[in-house]
Amino acid sequence: MARSAQPQPWAFSGRSLAALYLILTAGPVLLASFSGGLNSPTVYPVLARATGVAALAMFMMQFATSGRFEVISGRIGLDRTMGFHRLAAVGALWMILLHVAFFLFRGRDGSLDVLWQRLVLYMTTPDLASGIVAAGLAVILVLTGKHLRGRIIPYQAWRIGHGLLAVALVALSLQHAFTHARFMADPFGATAILAVALLALSSLLVVYVLRPLQAFRPGFKVESARLLSPTVAELVLTTDRPDRFSFAAGQFGWLTIGRRHTVTDNPFSIASAPSDLPRLRFLIRNAGDMTAAVPHLAPGMPVGVDGPHGSFTLHEAGSGPLLLLAGGIGIAPVMSLLGELAAARDIRPIRLIAGARTPRDHVAREEIPALMAGLDFQAIFLADRGGDGESCEIGACSPDHIRRVLQGLDPGETTAFVCGPPPMMESAVAILLEAGLPLDGIVMERFDFDAGNDAVCHAVRRRFLALMATVFASVLSVALIAAA
């Protein structure tokens, strides 16, 4: 049976990551609570300062969860890490809102008039300007990241601006915390926050200084670039230093075209198998941005490759049959998996359902049968329109298609790999579960686990929310105990 030739690098487990996140966000609050001594007539100032410290720690942890560190994402997947990153940003924003709300209730008089007067006082006090601006930046970061990324604001511009605003937010927050927060006046809490700040700074140095050097170290250059269809291009890279790059089938890399900084890179799934090195093949859909230039890249142009990343690999598969579902450009990582299975002459039943807009958009349909010849392999190709009814059927993946490819196989022992547009994946998950596949037998690659509307995303999101709830409960409990 095939197993990826690339051994999995060491990485934290999901439970270990959850424990670390709790320690690094709620831990500074616990350490800062040892001194106490606020002498407040109510519990609210203690709650306010505790939530402020936690919010600062949570925002600093955002640098680590967005830095593409395999020690963090290696076992849970970079897509899940980024999903948590976005959800944690919302959690940090809520922590800031609690920080402000608790301060408004700091006195014994909680009437609306008094609350409004306090809010106006805080907003107009010059010494609090850094905290106010930091809170405003937090709102901007969350809203633009959720609603404007790659839409109204071009992705590259958003990405650079997002990073700069995040650095400004943390710098202002640190100034605000150490200037005004008596809850941070002890050496324990202050040291803890500075340790988290050092972690955030280290993440920045790796991302913006070390990674640009690492990405070009394998020495990849363009071997060929061509259009395979009106919307999909093939990019083949090659290197004379293949020992400097290895990957597992199904993973992806972030490509930097030309000798530019890696802040301009974009993620693309690798469509070749590890055995194809020193060549690295990508199938890239024209999305109207830098992807439009891919077919015109000149041979010999240097390309930085940051990777590999992703857990859409055979490491996630059981020992039973494999079912691969690809929609559109989702065929790219599936081709990598097929190449690895073919190279290993895997004896398991392997089934493929691939969908595209038209038969012409099935850019790999001609090569797949030859690639999988001699194996227990069956495929169904679907097109939204223009199918011929034989080699390419019309329509989307349906329960009937799943029943056909699973005929004679045990759904409970089958591992399904699903990659494609979000609506296709959500539909596929529902059909697979109805067909009897277990939830943990469905492997997906998508970068919106925090927003997806299928059973897999719901399960992932419940774990995210459970961790956030634990952080909030821990912070508030520590504050209440300190106030007592």
Short mmCIF file of C-alpha atoms in Angstrom, two decimals:
data_model
loop_
_atom_site.label_atom_id
_atom_site.label_comp_id
_atom_site.label_asym_id
_atom_site.label_seq_id
_atom_site.Cartn_x
_atom_site.Cartn_y
_atom_site.Cartn_z
CA MET A 1 0.00 0.00 0.00
CA ALA A 2 1.16 3.51 -0.76
CA ARG A 3 2.33 5.76 1.95
CA SER A 4 3.89 9.09 1.22
CA ALA A 5 7.65 8.91 0.79
CA GLN A 6 7.95 12.15 2.74
CA PRO A 7 8.02 11.41 6.49
CA GLN A 8 5.83 13.67 8.56
CA PRO A 9 7.92 16.32 10.33
CA TRP A 10 7.45 16.60 14.07
CA ALA A 11 4.54 18.83 15.02
CA PHE A 12 2.31 19.45 18.01
CA SER A 13 -0.88 17.43 18.25
CA GLY A 14 -4.23 19.20 18.27
CA ARG A 15 -4.62 18.74 22.03
CA SER A 16 -1.11 20.01 22.69
CA LEU A 17 -1.79 23.10 20.57
CA ALA A 18 -5.02 23.77 22.45
CA ALA A 19 -3.20 23.50 25.78
CA LEU A 20 -0.40 25.80 24.60
CA TYR A 21 -2.88 28.38 23.33
CA LEU A 22 -4.70 28.36 26.68
CA ILE A 23 -1.42 28.71 28.59
CA LEU A 24 -0.14 31.57 26.42
CA THR A 25 -3.39 33.57 26.46
CA ALA A 26 -4.92 32.93 29.89
CA GLY A 27 -1.58 32.21 31.57
CA PRO A 28 -0.41 35.86 31.66
CA VAL A 29 -3.70 36.78 33.36
CA LEU A 30 -3.12 34.12 36.00
CA LEU A 31 0.44 35.29 36.65
CA ALA A 32 -0.61 38.93 36.71
CA SER A 33 -3.28 38.16 39.29
CA PHE A 34 -0.74 37.16 41.96
CA SER A 35 -0.15 40.76 43.01
CA GLY A 36 -3.77 41.94 43.04
CA GLY A 37 -4.08 45.03 45.23
CA LEU A 38 -6.43 47.04 43.03
CA ASN A 39 -8.53 48.18 46.01
CA SER A 40 -11.57 48.73 43.81
CA PRO A 41 -15.09 49.18 45.21
CA THR A 42 -16.37 46.71 42.59
CA VAL A 43 -15.09 43.63 40.75
CA TYR A 44 -15.36 45.29 37.35
CA PRO A 45 -11.93 46.97 37.15
CA VAL A 46 -10.27 43.62 37.86
CA LEU A 47 -12.35 41.96 35.14
CA ALA A 48 -11.53 44.85 32.80
CA ARG A 49 -7.80 44.58 33.27
CA ALA A 50 -7.83 40.79 33.06
CA THR A 51 -9.70 40.82 29.75
CA GLY A 52 -7.37 43.53 28.46
CA VAL A 53 -4.30 41.41 29.22
CA ALA A 54 -5.94 38.38 27.60
CA ALA A 55 -6.91 40.34 24.49
CA LEU A 56 -3.32 41.53 24.09
CA ALA A 57 -1.99 37.99 24.43
CA MET A 58 -4.57 36.67 21.95
CA PHE A 59 -3.68 39.25 19.33
CA MET A 60 0.03 38.54 19.72
CA MET A 61 -0.66 34.83 19.27
CA GLN A 62 -2.18 35.70 15.87
CA PHE A 63 1.34 36.11 14.50
CA ALA A 64 2.17 32.52 15.36
CA THR A 65 -1.06 31.02 13.99
CA SER A 66 -0.72 32.88 10.67
CA GLY A 67 2.98 32.20 10.11
CA ARG A 68 2.70 28.84 8.27
CA PHE A 69 4.81 27.05 10.86
CA GLU A 70 4.76 23.31 10.29
CA VAL A 71 5.43 22.71 13.97
CA ILE A 72 1.94 24.19 14.51
CA SER A 73 0.05 23.08 11.42
CA GLY A 74 1.93 19.92 10.49
CA ARG A 75 -0.54 17.53 12.11
CA ILE A 76 -3.80 19.46 12.00
CA GLY A 77 -3.32 21.09 8.57
CA LEU A 78 -2.55 24.66 7.60
CA ASP A 79 -6.15 25.15 6.46
CA ARG A 80 -7.43 24.36 9.96
CA THR A 81 -4.73 26.58 11.48
CA MET A 82 -5.84 29.52 9.32
CA GLY A 83 -9.48 28.83 10.15
CA PHE A 84 -8.64 29.01 13.84
CA HIS A 85 -6.61 32.18 13.20
CA ARG A 86 -9.68 33.95 11.83
CA LEU A 87 -11.99 32.71 14.56
CA ALA A 88 -9.47 33.62 17.27
CA ALA A 89 -9.34 37.17 15.89
CA VAL A 90 -13.06 37.49 16.52
CA GLY A 91 -12.53 36.06 20.01
CA ALA A 92 -9.82 38.62 20.73
CA LEU A 93 -12.12 41.40 19.56
CA TRP A 94 -14.83 40.21 21.94
CA MET A 95 -12.24 40.21 24.72
CA ILE A 96 -11.50 43.87 23.92
CA LEU A 97 -15.20 44.71 24.03
CA LEU A 98 -15.44 43.07 27.46
CA HIS A 99 -12.38 45.06 28.52
CA VAL A 100 -14.13 48.33 27.63
CA ALA A 101 -17.54 47.28 28.99
CA PHE A 102 -16.17 46.25 32.39
CA PHE A 103 -14.39 49.58 32.77
CA LEU A 104 -17.62 51.41 32.09
CA PHE A 105 -19.15 49.65 35.10
CA ARG A 106 -16.18 50.29 37.36
CA GLY A 107 -18.09 52.52 39.83
CA ARG A 108 -21.08 51.76 42.00
CA ASP A 109 -23.37 53.90 39.85
CA GLY A 110 -24.27 52.00 36.67
CA SER A 111 -26.93 54.31 35.25
CA LEU A 112 -26.95 54.99 31.52
CA ASP A 113 -26.03 58.66 32.01
CA VAL A 114 -23.00 57.76 34.10
CA LEU A 115 -21.93 55.03 31.67
CA TRP A 116 -22.12 57.49 28.78
CA GLN A 117 -20.10 60.09 30.68
CA ARG A 118 -17.42 57.52 31.42
CA LEU A 119 -17.28 56.44 27.78
CA VAL A 120 -16.89 60.05 26.61
CA LEU A 121 -14.20 60.61 29.25
CA TYR A 122 -12.24 57.56 28.12
CA MET A 123 -12.55 58.49 24.46
CA THR A 124 -11.26 62.02 25.06
CA THR A 125 -8.47 61.28 27.55
CA PRO A 126 -5.14 61.76 25.73
CA ASP A 127 -3.35 59.17 27.87
CA LEU A 128 -5.76 56.48 26.65
CA ALA A 129 -5.30 57.31 22.96
CA SER A 130 -3.05 54.32 22.26
CA GLY A 131 -5.61 51.90 23.65
CA ILE A 132 -8.46 53.54 21.75
CA VAL A 133 -6.57 53.44 18.46
CA ALA A 134 -5.57 49.81 19.10
CA ALA A 135 -9.23 48.88 19.65
CA GLY A 136 -10.18 50.63 16.43
CA LEU A 137 -7.46 48.77 14.53
CA ALA A 138 -8.76 45.48 15.93
CA VAL A 139 -12.20 46.20 14.50
CA ILE A 140 -10.71 47.14 11.12
CA LEU A 141 -8.53 44.01 10.99
CA VAL A 142 -11.39 41.65 11.76
CA LEU A 143 -13.88 43.29 9.39
CA THR A 144 -11.49 43.63 6.45
CA GLY A 145 -10.17 40.10 6.96
CA LYS A 146 -13.67 38.66 6.93
CA HIS A 147 -15.38 40.75 4.26
CA LEU A 148 -12.83 42.54 2.05
CA ARG A 149 -9.92 40.09 1.65
CA GLY A 150 -9.42 39.48 -2.05
CA ARG A 151 -12.70 41.20 -2.92
CA ILE A 152 -12.89 44.98 -2.73
CA ILE A 153 -9.24 45.12 -1.66
CA PRO A 154 -6.79 43.17 -3.89
CA TYR A 155 -5.31 40.22 -2.01
CA GLN A 156 -1.69 41.40 -2.09
CA ALA A 157 -2.57 44.91 -0.93
CA TRP A 158 -4.82 43.53 1.80
CA ARG A 159 -2.13 41.12 2.97
CA ILE A 160 0.56 43.80 3.33
CA GLY A 161 -1.83 46.24 4.95
CA HIS A 162 -3.17 43.56 7.27
CA GLY A 163 0.31 42.76 8.52
CA LEU A 164 1.27 46.39 9.08
CA LEU A 165 -1.96 47.14 10.96
CA ALA A 166 -1.47 44.05 13.11
CA VAL A 167 2.03 45.19 14.11
CA ALA A 168 0.70 48.67 14.92
CA LEU A 169 -2.13 47.16 16.97
CA VAL A 170 0.22 45.09 19.12
CA ALA A 171 2.73 47.94 19.58
CA LEU A 172 0.01 50.35 20.70
CA SER A 173 -1.54 47.72 22.95
CA LEU A 174 1.76 46.99 24.66
CA GLN A 175 2.29 50.69 25.29
CA HIS A 176 -1.23 50.99 26.68
CA ALA A 177 -0.84 47.90 28.88
CA PHE A 178 2.43 48.85 30.52
CA THR A 179 1.47 52.50 30.95
CA HIS A 180 -1.98 52.08 32.46
CA ALA A 181 -2.61 48.52 33.53
CA ARG A 182 -1.90 48.16 37.25
CA PHE A 183 -2.82 44.52 36.75
CA MET A 184 0.49 44.23 34.86
CA ALA A 185 2.60 46.05 37.44
CA ASP A 186 4.02 42.85 38.92
CA PRO A 187 7.03 40.99 37.47
CA PHE A 188 5.11 37.76 36.82
CA GLY A 189 2.39 39.08 34.51
CA ALA A 190 4.71 41.53 32.79
CA THR A 191 7.29 38.82 32.11
CA ALA A 192 4.60 36.52 30.72
CA ILE A 193 3.33 39.18 28.31
CA LEU A 194 6.86 40.01 27.23
CA ALA A 195 7.48 36.32 26.54
CA VAL A 196 4.41 36.17 24.29
CA ALA A 197 5.58 39.40 22.63
CA LEU A 198 8.97 37.79 21.98
CA LEU A 199 7.18 34.83 20.36
CA ALA A 200 5.25 37.23 18.12
CA LEU A 201 8.45 39.10 17.18
CA SER A 202 10.21 35.84 16.40
CA SER A 203 7.33 34.86 14.13
CA LEU A 204 7.68 38.13 12.24
CA LEU A 205 11.43 37.66 11.80
CA VAL A 206 10.95 34.16 10.41
CA VAL A 207 8.18 35.22 8.02
CA TYR A 208 9.77 38.39 6.68
CA VAL A 209 13.51 37.71 6.98
CA LEU A 210 14.27 33.99 7.08
CA ARG A 211 11.48 32.63 4.87
CA PRO A 212 12.41 34.70 1.78
CA LEU A 213 15.84 33.04 1.93
CA GLN A 214 14.46 29.55 2.51
CA ALA A 215 11.92 29.76 -0.33
CA PHE A 216 14.62 30.22 -2.99
CA ARG A 217 17.08 27.78 -1.43
CA PRO A 218 15.84 24.73 -3.45
CA GLY A 219 16.68 26.63 -6.64
CA PHE A 220 13.46 26.04 -8.57
CA LYS A 221 13.15 27.61 -12.01
CA VAL A 222 10.45 27.56 -14.65
CA GLU A 223 10.90 24.64 -17.03
CA SER A 224 7.65 25.18 -18.94
CA ALA A 225 4.40 27.09 -18.70
CA ARG A 226 1.40 26.59 -20.97
CA LEU A 227 -2.36 26.76 -21.16
CA LEU A 228 -4.19 23.44 -20.87
CA SER A 229 -7.62 25.03 -21.25
CA PRO A 230 -8.98 28.59 -21.50
CA THR A 231 -8.98 28.77 -17.69
CA VAL A 232 -6.22 26.41 -16.47
CA ALA A 233 -2.47 26.65 -16.94
CA GLU A 234 0.23 24.10 -16.26
CA LEU A 235 3.42 25.31 -14.60
CA VAL A 236 6.38 22.92 -14.36
CA LEU A 237 9.37 23.84 -12.22
CA THR A 238 12.69 22.05 -12.05
CA THR A 239 15.80 22.23 -9.91
CA ASP A 240 19.32 20.82 -9.89
CA ARG A 241 19.14 20.65 -6.07
CA PRO A 242 16.22 18.25 -5.44
CA ASP A 243 17.75 17.16 -2.13
CA ARG A 244 16.70 20.53 -0.71
CA PHE A 245 12.99 19.97 -1.24
CA SER A 246 10.71 17.07 -0.41
CA PHE A 247 6.96 16.77 0.00
CA ALA A 248 4.11 14.34 0.49
CA ALA A 249 1.58 13.75 -2.27
CA GLY A 250 -1.38 16.11 -1.87
CA GLN A 251 0.52 18.96 -0.26
CA PHE A 252 0.87 22.52 -1.59
CA GLY A 253 3.39 25.31 -1.70
CA TRP A 254 3.36 29.10 -1.77
CA LEU A 255 5.01 30.33 -4.96
CA THR A 256 6.93 33.57 -5.39
CA ILE A 257 7.47 34.36 -9.06
CA GLY A 258 10.78 36.04 -9.77
CA ARG A 259 13.20 37.49 -7.28
CA ARG A 260 10.57 39.22 -5.19
CA HIS A 261 9.85 39.12 -1.47
CA THR A 262 7.70 36.19 -0.39
CA VAL A 263 5.05 38.58 0.87
CA THR A 264 3.85 38.46 -2.76
CA ASP A 265 3.50 34.66 -2.84
CA ASN A 266 0.34 32.65 -3.52
CA PRO A 267 -0.65 29.08 -2.57
CA PHE A 268 -1.01 26.35 -5.21
CA SER A 269 -1.45 22.60 -4.85
CA ILE A 270 1.32 20.39 -6.21
CA ALA A 271 -0.04 18.19 -9.01
CA SER A 272 2.96 15.89 -9.33
CA ALA A 273 4.08 12.97 -7.19
CA PRO A 274 7.19 13.00 -4.99
CA SER A 275 8.79 10.49 -7.38
CA ASP A 276 8.61 13.14 -10.14
CA LEU A 277 11.24 15.32 -8.49
CA PRO A 278 13.32 17.24 -9.55
CA ARG A 279 10.25 18.39 -11.47
CA LEU A 280 7.39 20.06 -9.63
CA ARG A 281 4.09 20.42 -11.49
CA PHE A 282 1.23 22.81 -10.71
CA LEU A 283 -2.21 23.20 -12.27
CA ILE A 284 -3.30 26.81 -11.80
CA ARG A 285 -6.71 28.29 -12.52
CA ASN A 286 -6.84 31.83 -13.88
CA ALA A 287 -8.44 33.79 -11.03
CA GLY A 288 -7.89 37.19 -12.61
CA ASP A 289 -4.87 38.14 -10.50
CA MET A 290 -1.20 37.13 -10.90
CA THR A 291 -2.42 33.73 -12.12
CA ALA A 292 -3.21 35.28 -15.51
CA ALA A 293 0.51 35.71 -16.13
CA VAL A 294 1.43 32.07 -15.42
CA PRO A 295 1.18 30.79 -19.04
CA HIS A 296 3.56 33.55 -20.14
CA LEU A 297 6.37 32.86 -17.67
CA ALA A 298 9.70 32.45 -19.40
CA PRO A 299 11.79 29.29 -18.93
CA GLY A 300 14.58 29.84 -16.45
CA MET A 301 12.71 32.35 -14.30
CA PRO A 302 13.45 31.68 -10.60
CA VAL A 303 10.48 30.69 -8.45
CA GLY A 304 10.50 30.59 -4.67
CA VAL A 305 8.64 27.65 -3.14
CA ASP A 306 7.63 27.93 0.51
CA GLY A 307 6.54 24.51 1.66
CA PRO A 308 5.44 21.89 1.71
CA HIS A 309 2.23 22.55 3.62
CA GLY A 310 -1.03 20.75 4.13
CA SER A 311 -2.42 17.50 5.56
CA PHE A 312 -4.36 16.40 2.45
CA THR A 313 -2.08 13.39 2.24
CA LEU A 314 -2.13 9.61 2.38
CA HIS A 315 -0.99 9.86 5.98
CA GLU A 316 -4.67 10.62 6.71
CA ALA A 317 -5.97 7.51 4.94
CA GLY A 318 -6.94 4.23 6.52
CA SER A 319 -6.00 0.86 5.09
CA GLY A 320 -9.26 0.46 3.17
CA PRO A 321 -10.51 1.73 -0.21
CA LEU A 322 -9.87 5.30 -1.36
CA LEU A 323 -12.47 7.61 -2.90
CA LEU A 324 -11.17 10.83 -4.46
CA LEU A 325 -13.64 13.65 -5.20
CA ALA A 326 -12.32 16.63 -7.14
CA GLY A 327 -14.15 19.70 -8.35
CA GLY A 328 -12.55 22.12 -10.82
CA ILE A 329 -8.96 22.91 -9.93
CA GLY A 330 -9.33 20.57 -6.97
CA ILE A 331 -8.02 17.95 -9.38
CA ALA A 332 -4.47 19.27 -8.77
CA PRO A 333 -3.79 17.67 -5.36
CA VAL A 334 -5.81 14.62 -6.43
CA MET A 335 -3.43 14.15 -9.37
CA SER A 336 -0.56 14.17 -6.89
CA LEU A 337 -2.29 11.48 -4.83
CA LEU A 338 -2.98 9.40 -7.94
CA GLY A 339 0.64 9.73 -9.03
CA GLU A 340 1.86 8.51 -5.64
CA LEU A 341 -0.59 5.58 -5.65
CA ALA A 342 0.43 4.64 -9.19
CA ALA A 343 4.15 4.84 -8.38
CA ALA A 344 3.65 2.52 -5.40
CA ARG A 345 1.38 0.16 -7.40
CA ASP A 346 -1.14 0.37 -4.56
CA ILE A 347 -3.46 -2.66 -4.49
CA ARG A 348 -6.38 -0.96 -2.75
CA PRO A 349 -9.56 -0.10 -4.64
CA ILE A 350 -9.19 3.50 -5.83
CA ARG A 351 -12.20 5.44 -7.09
CA LEU A 352 -12.35 8.92 -8.61
CA ILE A 353 -15.23 11.33 -9.25
CA ALA A 354 -14.04 14.50 -10.96
CA GLY A 355 -16.27 17.42 -11.91
CA ALA A 356 -15.67 20.47 -14.10
CA ARG A 357 -17.66 23.10 -15.92
CA THR A 358 -17.19 21.53 -19.35
CA PRO A 359 -15.38 18.45 -20.70
CA ARG A 360 -12.67 20.76 -21.99
CA ASP A 361 -11.97 21.86 -18.41
CA HIS A 362 -11.05 18.29 -17.47
CA VAL A 363 -7.39 19.04 -18.11
CA ALA A 364 -6.14 15.70 -16.71
CA ARG A 365 -8.84 13.38 -18.07
CA GLU A 366 -6.67 11.98 -20.86
CA GLU A 367 -3.66 11.15 -18.69
CA ILE A 368 -5.45 9.56 -15.73
CA PRO A 369 -6.39 6.19 -17.34
CA ALA A 370 -2.82 5.60 -18.52
CA LEU A 371 -1.45 6.65 -15.14
CA MET A 372 -3.68 4.21 -13.25
CA ALA A 373 -3.49 1.31 -15.72
CA GLY A 374 -3.17 -2.08 -14.01
CA LEU A 375 -4.61 -0.90 -10.69
CA ASP A 376 -8.06 -1.44 -9.15
CA PHE A 377 -9.22 1.93 -10.40
CA GLN A 378 -12.51 3.37 -11.66
CA ALA A 379 -13.39 6.96 -12.55
CA ILE A 380 -16.47 9.03 -13.32
CA PHE A 381 -16.01 12.38 -15.04
CA LEU A 382 -18.79 14.96 -14.73
CA ALA A 383 -19.40 18.29 -16.45
CA ASP A 384 -21.93 21.00 -15.68
CA ARG A 385 -22.67 21.27 -19.39
CA GLY A 386 -21.54 19.73 -22.64
CA GLY A 387 -21.04 16.16 -21.42
CA ASP A 388 -21.17 13.37 -23.99
CA GLY A 389 -22.92 10.94 -21.66
CA GLU A 390 -20.17 8.31 -21.91
CA SER A 391 -16.67 9.43 -21.04
CA CYS A 392 -18.07 12.60 -19.43
CA GLU A 393 -21.55 12.73 -17.90
CA ILE A 394 -23.65 15.86 -17.40
CA GLY A 395 -24.48 16.97 -13.88
CA ALA A 396 -23.02 17.34 -10.41
CA CYS A 397 -21.95 14.54 -8.10
CA SER A 398 -25.05 12.79 -6.76
CA PRO A 399 -25.82 9.92 -4.34
CA ASP A 400 -26.14 7.67 -7.38
CA HIS A 401 -22.57 8.41 -8.45
CA ILE A 402 -21.31 7.59 -4.95
CA ARG A 403 -23.29 4.34 -4.89
CA ARG A 404 -21.84 3.36 -8.26
CA VAL A 405 -18.21 3.85 -7.31
CA LEU A 406 -18.66 2.26 -3.88
CA GLN A 407 -20.40 -0.82 -5.23
CA GLY A 408 -18.83 -3.87 -3.61
CA LEU A 409 -16.82 -1.74 -1.16
CA ASP A 410 -17.34 -1.13 2.56
CA PRO A 411 -18.16 2.57 3.07
CA GLY A 412 -17.20 2.31 6.72
CA GLU A 413 -13.63 1.36 5.76
CA THR A 414 -13.34 3.90 2.93
CA THR A 415 -11.37 7.15 3.15
CA ALA A 416 -12.67 10.00 0.99
CA PHE A 417 -10.44 12.88 -0.12
CA VAL A 418 -12.53 15.91 -1.13
CA CYS A 419 -11.17 19.07 -2.76
CA GLY A 420 -12.93 21.71 -4.86
CA PRO A 421 -15.15 24.78 -4.60
CA PRO A 422 -16.81 25.18 -1.17
CA PRO A 423 -20.38 24.47 -2.40
CA MET A 424 -19.18 21.27 -4.07
CA MET A 425 -17.40 20.13 -0.91
CA GLU A 426 -20.39 20.85 1.30
CA SER A 427 -22.64 18.86 -1.01
CA ALA A 428 -20.12 16.01 -1.23
CA VAL A 429 -19.77 15.70 2.55
CA ALA A 430 -23.53 15.33 2.98
CA ILE A 431 -23.69 12.66 0.26
CA LEU A 432 -20.72 10.76 1.67
CA LEU A 433 -22.17 10.68 5.18
CA GLU A 434 -25.50 9.51 3.79
CA ALA A 435 -23.65 6.74 1.93
CA GLY A 436 -22.22 5.46 5.22
CA LEU A 437 -18.74 6.94 5.36
CA PRO A 438 -17.68 7.94 8.88
CA LEU A 439 -17.04 11.62 9.57
CA ASP A 440 -13.41 10.94 10.42
CA GLY A 441 -13.06 9.12 7.10
CA ILE A 442 -13.53 12.36 5.13
CA VAL A 443 -10.35 14.36 4.44
CA MET A 444 -10.84 17.90 3.13
CA GLU A 445 -8.62 20.78 2.11
CA ARG A 446 -10.30 24.15 2.46
CA PHE A 447 -9.27 27.47 3.95
CA ASP A 448 -12.64 28.41 5.42
CA PHE A 449 -13.18 25.81 8.13
CA ASP A 450 -14.30 28.74 10.28
CA ALA A 451 -17.18 29.48 7.87
CA GLY A 452 -17.97 26.25 5.99
CA ASN A 453 -21.47 24.80 6.29
CA ASP A 454 -20.90 21.06 6.28
CA ALA A 455 -20.53 18.40 8.97
CA VAL A 456 -16.71 18.37 8.80
CA CYS A 457 -16.49 22.15 9.18
CA HIS A 458 -19.07 22.09 11.97
CA ALA A 459 -17.02 19.51 13.87
CA VAL A 460 -13.81 21.53 13.42
CA ARG A 461 -15.55 24.75 14.40
CA ARG A 462 -17.01 23.18 17.56
CA ARG A 463 -13.48 22.37 18.69
CA PHE A 464 -12.38 25.93 17.92
CA LEU A 465 -15.29 27.40 19.90
CA ALA A 466 -14.72 25.03 22.80
CA LEU A 467 -11.14 26.30 23.08
CA MET A 468 -12.28 29.92 22.91
CA ALA A 469 -14.91 29.27 25.60
CA THR A 470 -12.22 27.71 27.81
CA VAL A 471 -10.00 30.77 27.39
CA PHE A 472 -12.84 33.15 28.28
CA ALA A 473 -13.92 31.06 31.26
CA SER A 474 -10.35 30.80 32.54
CA VAL A 475 -9.70 34.55 32.23
CA LEU A 476 -12.93 35.55 33.95
CA SER A 477 -12.49 32.94 36.70
CA VAL A 478 -8.95 34.10 37.46
CA ALA A 479 -10.13 37.71 37.61
CA LEU A 480 -12.99 36.90 39.99
CA ILE A 481 -10.69 34.94 42.26
CA ALA A 482 -8.15 37.78 42.25
CA ALA A 483 -10.85 40.31 43.07
CA ALA A 484 -12.02 38.20 46.01
#
